[in-house]
PDB file of C-alpha atoms in Angstrom:
ATOM      1  CA  MET A 566       8.078  -9.624  14.163  1.00 88.00           C
ATOM      2  CA  THR A 567       8.107 -11.855  11.098  1.00 95.00           C
ATOM      3  CA  TYR A 568       5.685 -10.768   8.386  1.00 97.00           C
ATOM      4  CA  ARG A 569       3.950 -13.732   6.747  1.00 97.00           C
ATOM      5  CA  VAL A 570       3.290 -12.988   3.071  1.00 98.00           C
ATOM      6  CA  ALA A 571       1.246 -14.690   0.364  1.00 97.00           C
ATOM      7  CA  PHE A 572       1.785 -13.731  -3.277  1.00 96.00           C
ATOM      8  CA  ILE A 573      -0.808 -13.944  -6.075  1.00 96.00           C
ATOM      9  CA  ASP A 574       0.280 -13.378  -9.683  1.00 94.00           C
ATOM     10  CA  ASP A 575      -0.378 -15.396 -12.819  1.00 93.00           C
ATOM     11  CA  HIS A 576       3.071 -14.664 -14.315  1.00 93.00           C
ATOM     12  CA  ASP A 577       5.581 -17.187 -12.965  1.00 92.00           C
ATOM     13  CA  ILE A 578       8.622 -15.004 -13.666  1.00 91.00           C
ATOM     14  CA  VAL A 579       7.121 -11.996 -11.876  1.00 91.00           C
ATOM     15  CA  ARG A 580       5.974 -14.073  -8.926  1.00 92.00           C
ATOM     16  CA  SER A 581       9.295 -15.884  -8.517  1.00 93.00           C
ATOM     17  CA  GLY A 582      11.290 -12.646  -8.781  1.00 94.00           C
ATOM     18  CA  PHE A 583       9.215 -10.834  -6.175  1.00 94.00           C
ATOM     19  CA  VAL A 584       9.190 -13.883  -3.887  1.00 95.00           C
ATOM     20  CA  GLN A 585      12.976 -14.168  -4.154  1.00 96.00           C
ATOM     21  CA  LEU A 586      13.359 -10.501  -3.144  1.00 95.00           C
ATOM     22  CA  LEU A 587      11.027 -10.955  -0.182  1.00 96.00           C
ATOM     23  CA  SER A 588      12.786 -14.149   0.927  1.00 95.00           C
ATOM     24  CA  MET A 589      16.094 -12.303   1.302  1.00 96.00           C
ATOM     25  CA  GLU A 590      14.694 -10.341   4.263  1.00 96.00           C
ATOM     26  CA  ASP A 591      15.056 -11.817   7.767  1.00 97.00           C
ATOM     27  CA  ASP A 592      11.694 -10.463   8.930  1.00 97.00           C
ATOM     28  CA  ILE A 593       9.640 -11.604   5.918  1.00 97.00           C
ATOM     29  CA  GLN A 594       8.480 -15.161   5.294  1.00 97.00           C
ATOM     30  CA  VAL A 595       6.674 -16.106   2.086  1.00 97.00           C
ATOM     31  CA  VAL A 596       4.066 -18.657   3.166  1.00 97.00           C
ATOM     32  CA  GLY A 597       2.233 -19.157  -0.115  1.00 96.00           C
ATOM     33  CA  GLU A 598       2.294 -18.514  -3.851  1.00 96.00           C
ATOM     34  CA  PHE A 599      -0.744 -18.642  -6.103  1.00 96.00           C
ATOM     35  CA  SER A 600      -1.086 -18.242  -9.872  1.00 94.00           C
ATOM     36  CA  SER A 601      -4.838 -17.591  -9.943  1.00 94.00           C
ATOM     37  CA  ALA A 602      -7.654 -16.093  -7.926  1.00 93.00           C
ATOM     38  CA  GLU A 603      -9.225 -19.534  -7.617  1.00 94.00           C
ATOM     39  CA  GLN A 604      -6.051 -21.008  -6.093  1.00 94.00           C
ATOM     40  CA  ALA A 605      -5.740 -18.065  -3.707  1.00 94.00           C
ATOM     41  CA  ARG A 606      -9.366 -18.299  -2.608  1.00 92.00           C
ATOM     42  CA  ALA A 607      -8.854 -21.977  -1.727  1.00 93.00           C
ATOM     43  CA  GLY A 608      -5.389 -21.698  -0.188  1.00 93.00           C
ATOM     44  CA  LEU A 609      -5.229 -18.395   1.693  1.00 92.00           C
ATOM     45  CA  PRO A 610      -7.420 -19.278   4.700  1.00 88.00           C
ATOM     46  CA  GLY A 611      -5.131 -22.105   5.861  1.00 89.00           C
ATOM     47  CA  LEU A 612      -1.910 -20.081   5.575  1.00 94.00           C
ATOM     48  CA  ASN A 613      -2.760 -17.225   7.958  1.00 92.00           C
ATOM     49  CA  PRO A 614      -0.634 -14.591   6.189  1.00 96.00           C
ATOM     50  CA  HIS A 615      -0.379 -11.052   7.563  1.00 96.00           C
ATOM     51  CA  ILE A 616      -0.039  -9.606   4.064  1.00 97.00           C
ATOM     52  CA  CYS A 617      -1.201 -10.673   0.625  1.00 97.00           C
ATOM     53  CA  ILE A 618       0.359  -9.144  -2.482  1.00 97.00           C
ATOM     54  CA  CYS A 619      -2.140  -9.508  -5.314  1.00 97.00           C
ATOM     55  CA  ASP A 620      -1.886  -8.782  -9.030  1.00 95.00           C
ATOM     56  CA  ILE A 621      -4.861  -6.844 -10.359  1.00 93.00           C
ATOM     57  CA  SER A 622      -4.931  -8.428 -13.829  1.00 90.00           C
ATOM     58  CA  MET A 623      -5.341 -12.189 -13.727  1.00 89.00           C
ATOM     59  CA  PRO A 624      -7.039 -14.383 -16.320  1.00 86.00           C
ATOM     60  CA  ASP A 625      -9.696 -15.958 -14.094  1.00 88.00           C
ATOM     61  CA  GLN A 626     -10.725 -12.950 -11.997  1.00 89.00           C
ATOM     62  CA  SER A 627      -9.596  -9.410 -11.292  1.00 89.00           C
ATOM     63  CA  GLY A 628      -7.531  -8.982  -8.157  1.00 92.00           C
ATOM     64  CA  LEU A 629      -9.912  -6.145  -7.278  1.00 90.00           C
ATOM     65  CA  ASP A 630     -12.804  -8.601  -7.224  1.00 90.00           C
ATOM     66  CA  LEU A 631     -10.735 -11.088  -5.237  1.00 92.00           C
ATOM     67  CA  LEU A 632     -10.333  -8.442  -2.504  1.00 92.00           C
ATOM     68  CA  ASN A 633     -13.862  -9.261  -1.319  1.00 89.00           C
ATOM     69  CA  ASP A 634     -12.903 -12.902  -0.731  1.00 90.00           C
ATOM     70  CA  ILE A 635      -9.610 -12.399   1.088  1.00 91.00           C
ATOM     71  CA  PRO A 636     -10.104 -13.162   4.789  1.00 88.00           C
ATOM     72  CA  SER A 637     -10.382 -10.107   7.030  1.00 87.00           C
ATOM     73  CA  GLY A 638      -7.260  -9.256   8.948  1.00 91.00           C
ATOM     74  CA  ILE A 639      -4.989  -9.787   5.938  1.00 95.00           C
ATOM     75  CA  GLY A 640      -3.515  -6.532   4.622  1.00 96.00           C
ATOM     76  CA  VAL A 641      -3.678  -6.555   0.833  1.00 97.00           C
ATOM     77  CA  ILE A 642      -1.140  -4.796  -1.383  1.00 97.00           C
ATOM     78  CA  MET A 643      -2.325  -4.543  -4.984  1.00 96.00           C
ATOM     79  CA  LEU A 644       0.237  -4.966  -7.744  1.00 94.00           C
ATOM     80  CA  SER A 645      -0.227  -3.773 -11.322  1.00 91.00           C
ATOM     81  CA  MET A 646       1.499  -2.602 -14.490  1.00 88.00           C
ATOM     82  CA  HIS A 647      -1.062   0.213 -14.492  1.00 83.00           C
ATOM     83  CA  ASP A 648      -1.151   2.850 -11.773  1.00 79.00           C
ATOM     84  CA  SER A 649      -3.744   5.366 -12.899  1.00 75.00           C
ATOM     85  CA  PRO A 650      -5.296   7.423 -10.101  1.00 75.00           C
ATOM     86  CA  ALA A 651      -8.699   5.837 -10.814  1.00 71.00           C
ATOM     87  CA  LEU A 652      -7.286   2.317 -10.429  1.00 81.00           C
ATOM     88  CA  VAL A 653      -5.452   3.179  -7.210  1.00 86.00           C
ATOM     89  CA  GLU A 654      -8.604   4.812  -5.846  1.00 80.00           C
ATOM     90  CA  MET A 655     -10.701   1.771  -6.718  1.00 83.00           C
ATOM     91  CA  ALA A 656      -8.225  -0.547  -4.975  1.00 91.00           C
ATOM     92  CA  LEU A 657      -8.235   1.547  -1.788  1.00 89.00           C
ATOM     93  CA  GLU A 658     -12.027   1.849  -1.804  1.00 86.00           C
ATOM     94  CA  ARG A 659     -12.324  -1.928  -1.989  1.00 89.00           C
ATOM     95  CA  GLY A 660     -10.068  -2.385   1.011  1.00 93.00           C
ATOM     96  CA  ALA A 661      -6.498  -2.584  -0.276  1.00 96.00           C
ATOM     97  CA  LYS A 662      -3.907  -1.218   2.142  1.00 96.00           C
ATOM     98  CA  GLY A 663      -1.201  -0.677  -0.450  1.00 95.00           C
ATOM     99  CA  PHE A 664      -0.527  -0.263  -4.144  1.00 95.00           C
ATOM    100  CA  LEU A 665       2.663  -1.057  -6.049  1.00 94.00           C
ATOM    101  CA  SER A 666       3.540  -0.794  -9.697  1.00 92.00           C
ATOM    102  CA  LYS A 667       5.324  -3.816 -11.156  1.00 90.00           C
ATOM    103  CA  ARG A 668       8.054  -1.284 -11.972  1.00 89.00           C
ATOM    104  CA  CYS A 669       8.651  -0.690  -8.251  1.00 91.00           C
ATOM    105  CA  LYS A 670      12.103  -0.765  -6.705  1.00 93.00           C
ATOM    106  CA  PRO A 671      12.980  -3.617  -4.339  1.00 94.00           C
ATOM    107  CA  ASP A 672      12.984  -1.134  -1.429  1.00 94.00           C
ATOM    108  CA  ASP A 673       9.389  -0.139  -2.260  1.00 95.00           C
ATOM    109  CA  LEU A 674       8.312  -3.778  -2.086  1.00 96.00           C
ATOM    110  CA  ILE A 675       9.994  -4.363   1.277  1.00 97.00           C
ATOM    111  CA  THR A 676       8.744  -1.065   2.734  1.00 96.00           C
ATOM    112  CA  ALA A 677       5.195  -1.805   1.556  1.00 96.00           C
ATOM    113  CA  VAL A 678       5.209  -5.197   3.287  1.00 98.00           C
ATOM    114  CA  ARG A 679       6.532  -3.758   6.549  1.00 97.00           C
ATOM    115  CA  THR A 680       4.189  -0.751   6.469  1.00 96.00           C
ATOM    116  CA  VAL A 681       1.040  -2.742   5.708  1.00 97.00           C
ATOM    117  CA  GLY A 682       2.152  -5.483   8.110  1.00 96.00           C
ATOM    118  CA  GLY A 683       2.382  -2.812  10.800  1.00 94.00           C
ATOM    119  CA  GLY A 684      -1.172  -1.640  10.139  1.00 94.00           C
ATOM    120  CA  GLY A 685      -0.370   1.259   7.811  1.00 94.00           C
ATOM    121  CA  VAL A 686      -1.143   2.134   4.210  1.00 94.00           C
ATOM    122  CA  TYR A 687       1.552   2.227   1.535  1.00 94.00           C
ATOM    123  CA  LEU A 688       1.575   3.838  -1.882  1.00 92.00           C
ATOM    124  CA  MET A 689       4.736   3.996  -3.969  1.00 88.00           C
ATOM    125  CA  PRO A 690       6.254   7.482  -3.604  1.00 85.00           C
ATOM    126  CA  GLU A 691       5.681   8.302  -7.279  1.00 83.00           C
ATOM    127  CA  ILE A 692       2.030   7.261  -7.077  1.00 83.00           C
ATOM    128  CA  ALA A 693       1.441   9.093  -3.802  1.00 82.00           C
ATOM    129  CA  GLN A 694       3.092  12.254  -5.079  1.00 76.00           C
ATOM    130  CA  ARG A 695       1.085  12.301  -8.301  1.00 69.00           C
ATOM    131  CA  LEU A 696      -2.176  11.696  -6.451  1.00 73.00           C
ATOM    132  CA  VAL A 697      -1.466  14.347  -3.867  1.00 70.00           C
ATOM    133  CA  GLN A 698      -0.389  16.940  -6.436  1.00 64.00           C
ATOM    134  CA  VAL A 699      -3.608  16.452  -8.357  1.00 58.00           C
ATOM    135  CA  ALA A 700      -5.889  16.151  -5.377  1.00 62.00           C
ATOM    136  CA  VAL A 701      -4.812  18.614  -2.719  1.00 53.00           C
ATOM    137  CA  ASP A 702      -4.330  21.985  -4.346  1.00 62.00           C
ATOM    138  CA  PRO A 703      -6.064  23.747  -1.397  1.00 68.00           C
ATOM    139  CA  LEU A 704      -3.190  22.677   0.836  1.00 77.00           C
ATOM    140  CA  THR A 705      -0.026  24.614   1.482  1.00 80.00           C
ATOM    141  CA  ARG A 706       3.246  23.395  -0.009  1.00 80.00           C
ATOM    142  CA  ARG A 707       4.365  22.023   3.370  1.00 87.00           C
ATOM    143  CA  GLU A 708       1.015  20.322   4.027  1.00 86.00           C
ATOM    144  CA  ARG A 709       1.299  18.702   0.603  1.00 80.00           C
ATOM    145  CA  GLU A 710       4.798  17.418   1.481  1.00 85.00           C
ATOM    146  CA  VAL A 711       3.540  16.015   4.789  1.00 88.00           C
ATOM    147  CA  ALA A 712       0.519  14.426   3.048  1.00 85.00           C
ATOM    148  CA  ILE A 713       2.799  12.692   0.527  1.00 81.00           C
ATOM    149  CA  LEU A 714       5.024  11.298   3.270  1.00 85.00           C
ATOM    150  CA  LEU A 715       2.050  10.169   5.371  1.00 86.00           C
ATOM    151  CA  ALA A 716       0.585   8.429   2.307  1.00 80.00           C
ATOM    152  CA  GLN A 717       3.934   6.645   1.901  1.00 77.00           C
ATOM    153  CA  GLY A 718       3.524   5.252   5.408  1.00 81.00           C
ATOM    154  CA  MET A 719       6.142   7.374   7.175  1.00 84.00           C
ATOM    155  CA  GLU A 720       5.820   8.088  10.892  1.00 89.00           C
ATOM    156  CA  VAL A 721       5.715  11.653  12.260  1.00 91.00           C
ATOM    157  CA  ARG A 722       9.264  11.325  13.627  1.00 93.00           C
ATOM    158  CA  GLU A 723      10.556  10.195  10.212  1.00 91.00           C
ATOM    159  CA  ILE A 724       8.739  13.016   8.443  1.00 91.00           C
ATOM    160  CA  ALA A 725      10.204  15.532  10.874  1.00 93.00           C
ATOM    161  CA  GLU A 726      13.725  14.265  10.176  1.00 91.00           C
ATOM    162  CA  SER A 727      13.137  14.172   6.418  1.00 88.00           C
ATOM    163  CA  LEU A 728      11.803  17.741   6.231  1.00 91.00           C
ATOM    164  CA  GLY A 729      14.016  19.263   8.933  1.00 92.00           C
ATOM    165  CA  LEU A 730      11.061  20.070  11.190  1.00 92.00           C
ATOM    166  CA  SER A 731      10.210  19.304  14.779  1.00 93.00           C
ATOM    167  CA  PRO A 732       7.773  16.444  15.391  1.00 92.00           C
ATOM    168  CA  LYS A 733       5.415  18.989  16.975  1.00 93.00           C
ATOM    169  CA  THR A 734       5.339  21.010  13.734  1.00 92.00           C
ATOM    170  CA  VAL A 735       4.602  17.866  11.727  1.00 92.00           C
ATOM    171  CA  HIS A 736       1.753  17.074  14.143  1.00 90.00           C
ATOM    172  CA  VAL A 737       0.352  20.569  13.505  1.00 89.00           C
ATOM    173  CA  HIS A 738       0.541  20.066   9.716  1.00 89.00           C
ATOM    174  CA  ARG A 739      -1.084  16.654  10.094  1.00 89.00           C
ATOM    175  CA  ALA A 740      -3.880  18.138  12.223  1.00 87.00           C
ATOM    176  CA  ASN A 741      -4.406  20.848   9.589  1.00 83.00           C
ATOM    177  CA  LEU A 742      -4.568  18.176   6.872  1.00 85.00           C
ATOM    178  CA  PHE A 743      -7.129  16.197   8.852  1.00 82.00           C
ATOM    179  CA  ALA A 744      -9.237  19.310   9.459  1.00 77.00           C
ATOM    180  CA  LYS A 745      -9.072  20.577   5.863  1.00 77.00           C
ATOM    181  CA  LEU A 746      -9.827  17.166   4.392  1.00 77.00           C
ATOM    182  CA  GLY A 747     -12.347  16.038   7.021  1.00 72.00           C
ATOM    183  CA  VAL A 748     -10.496  12.872   8.054  1.00 80.00           C
ATOM    184  CA  SER A 749      -9.401  11.403  11.381  1.00 83.00           C
ATOM    185  CA  ASN A 750      -6.543   9.023  10.503  1.00 86.00           C
ATOM    186  CA  ASN A 751      -3.884   8.287   7.873  1.00 84.00           C
ATOM    187  CA  VAL A 752      -5.955   5.637   6.077  1.00 83.00           C
ATOM    188  CA  GLU A 753      -8.821   8.099   5.642  1.00 83.00           C
ATOM    189  CA  LEU A 754      -6.292  10.732   4.557  1.00 83.00           C
ATOM    190  CA  ALA A 755      -4.990   8.506   1.735  1.00 76.00           C
ATOM    191  CA  LYS A 756      -8.549   7.731   0.612  1.00 73.00           C
ATOM    192  CA  ARG A 757      -9.662  11.376   0.877  1.00 70.00           C
ATOM    193  CA  VAL A 758      -6.683  12.608  -1.111  1.00 65.00           C
ATOM    194  CA  LEU A 759      -7.723  10.239  -3.897  1.00 58.00           C
ATOM    195  CA  ASN A 760     -11.318  11.514  -3.869  1.00 57.00           C
ATOM    196  CA  LEU A 761     -10.637  15.252  -4.073  1.00 51.00           C
TER     197      LEU A 761
END
């Protein structure tokens, strides 16, 4: 699958750098670049991207406000210099499927696009870990580890390999997380972790 990506950021140097990184991947195609919310609002519908990477702080309108105008079916990854838990929570509540700091590593950017393009939710590992540590004290150490990896968009098989567990054990931890936090899927888990 080729992931079609649109990029919205008012800083030319940031936009061109991120677009260049994305363009180096065989399975990612940048289909549009916008320097304002107004441009994005006008241009996005005709491009049919799978993913839109959107800066939060733009001069004409907040990327958070623009979320309401992005056509449904497009997974939005918010991008910001600021990654406070409150800001991440607000982005997820408004429908974002991912959150990256502008200090992210190239691998984070690529993984976020592929994860969100595949229907998942992606938070940078540092952001996910900080949010989980603050939010899920009632969980066991292992449940916390599994929650962090799920919030990063990892699959059960990958988590099992990473933690040296069987997939069945990871499924049990995931079920315990869902029960303790009152959620039924990974998207709800990420949102619930932020609201604890």
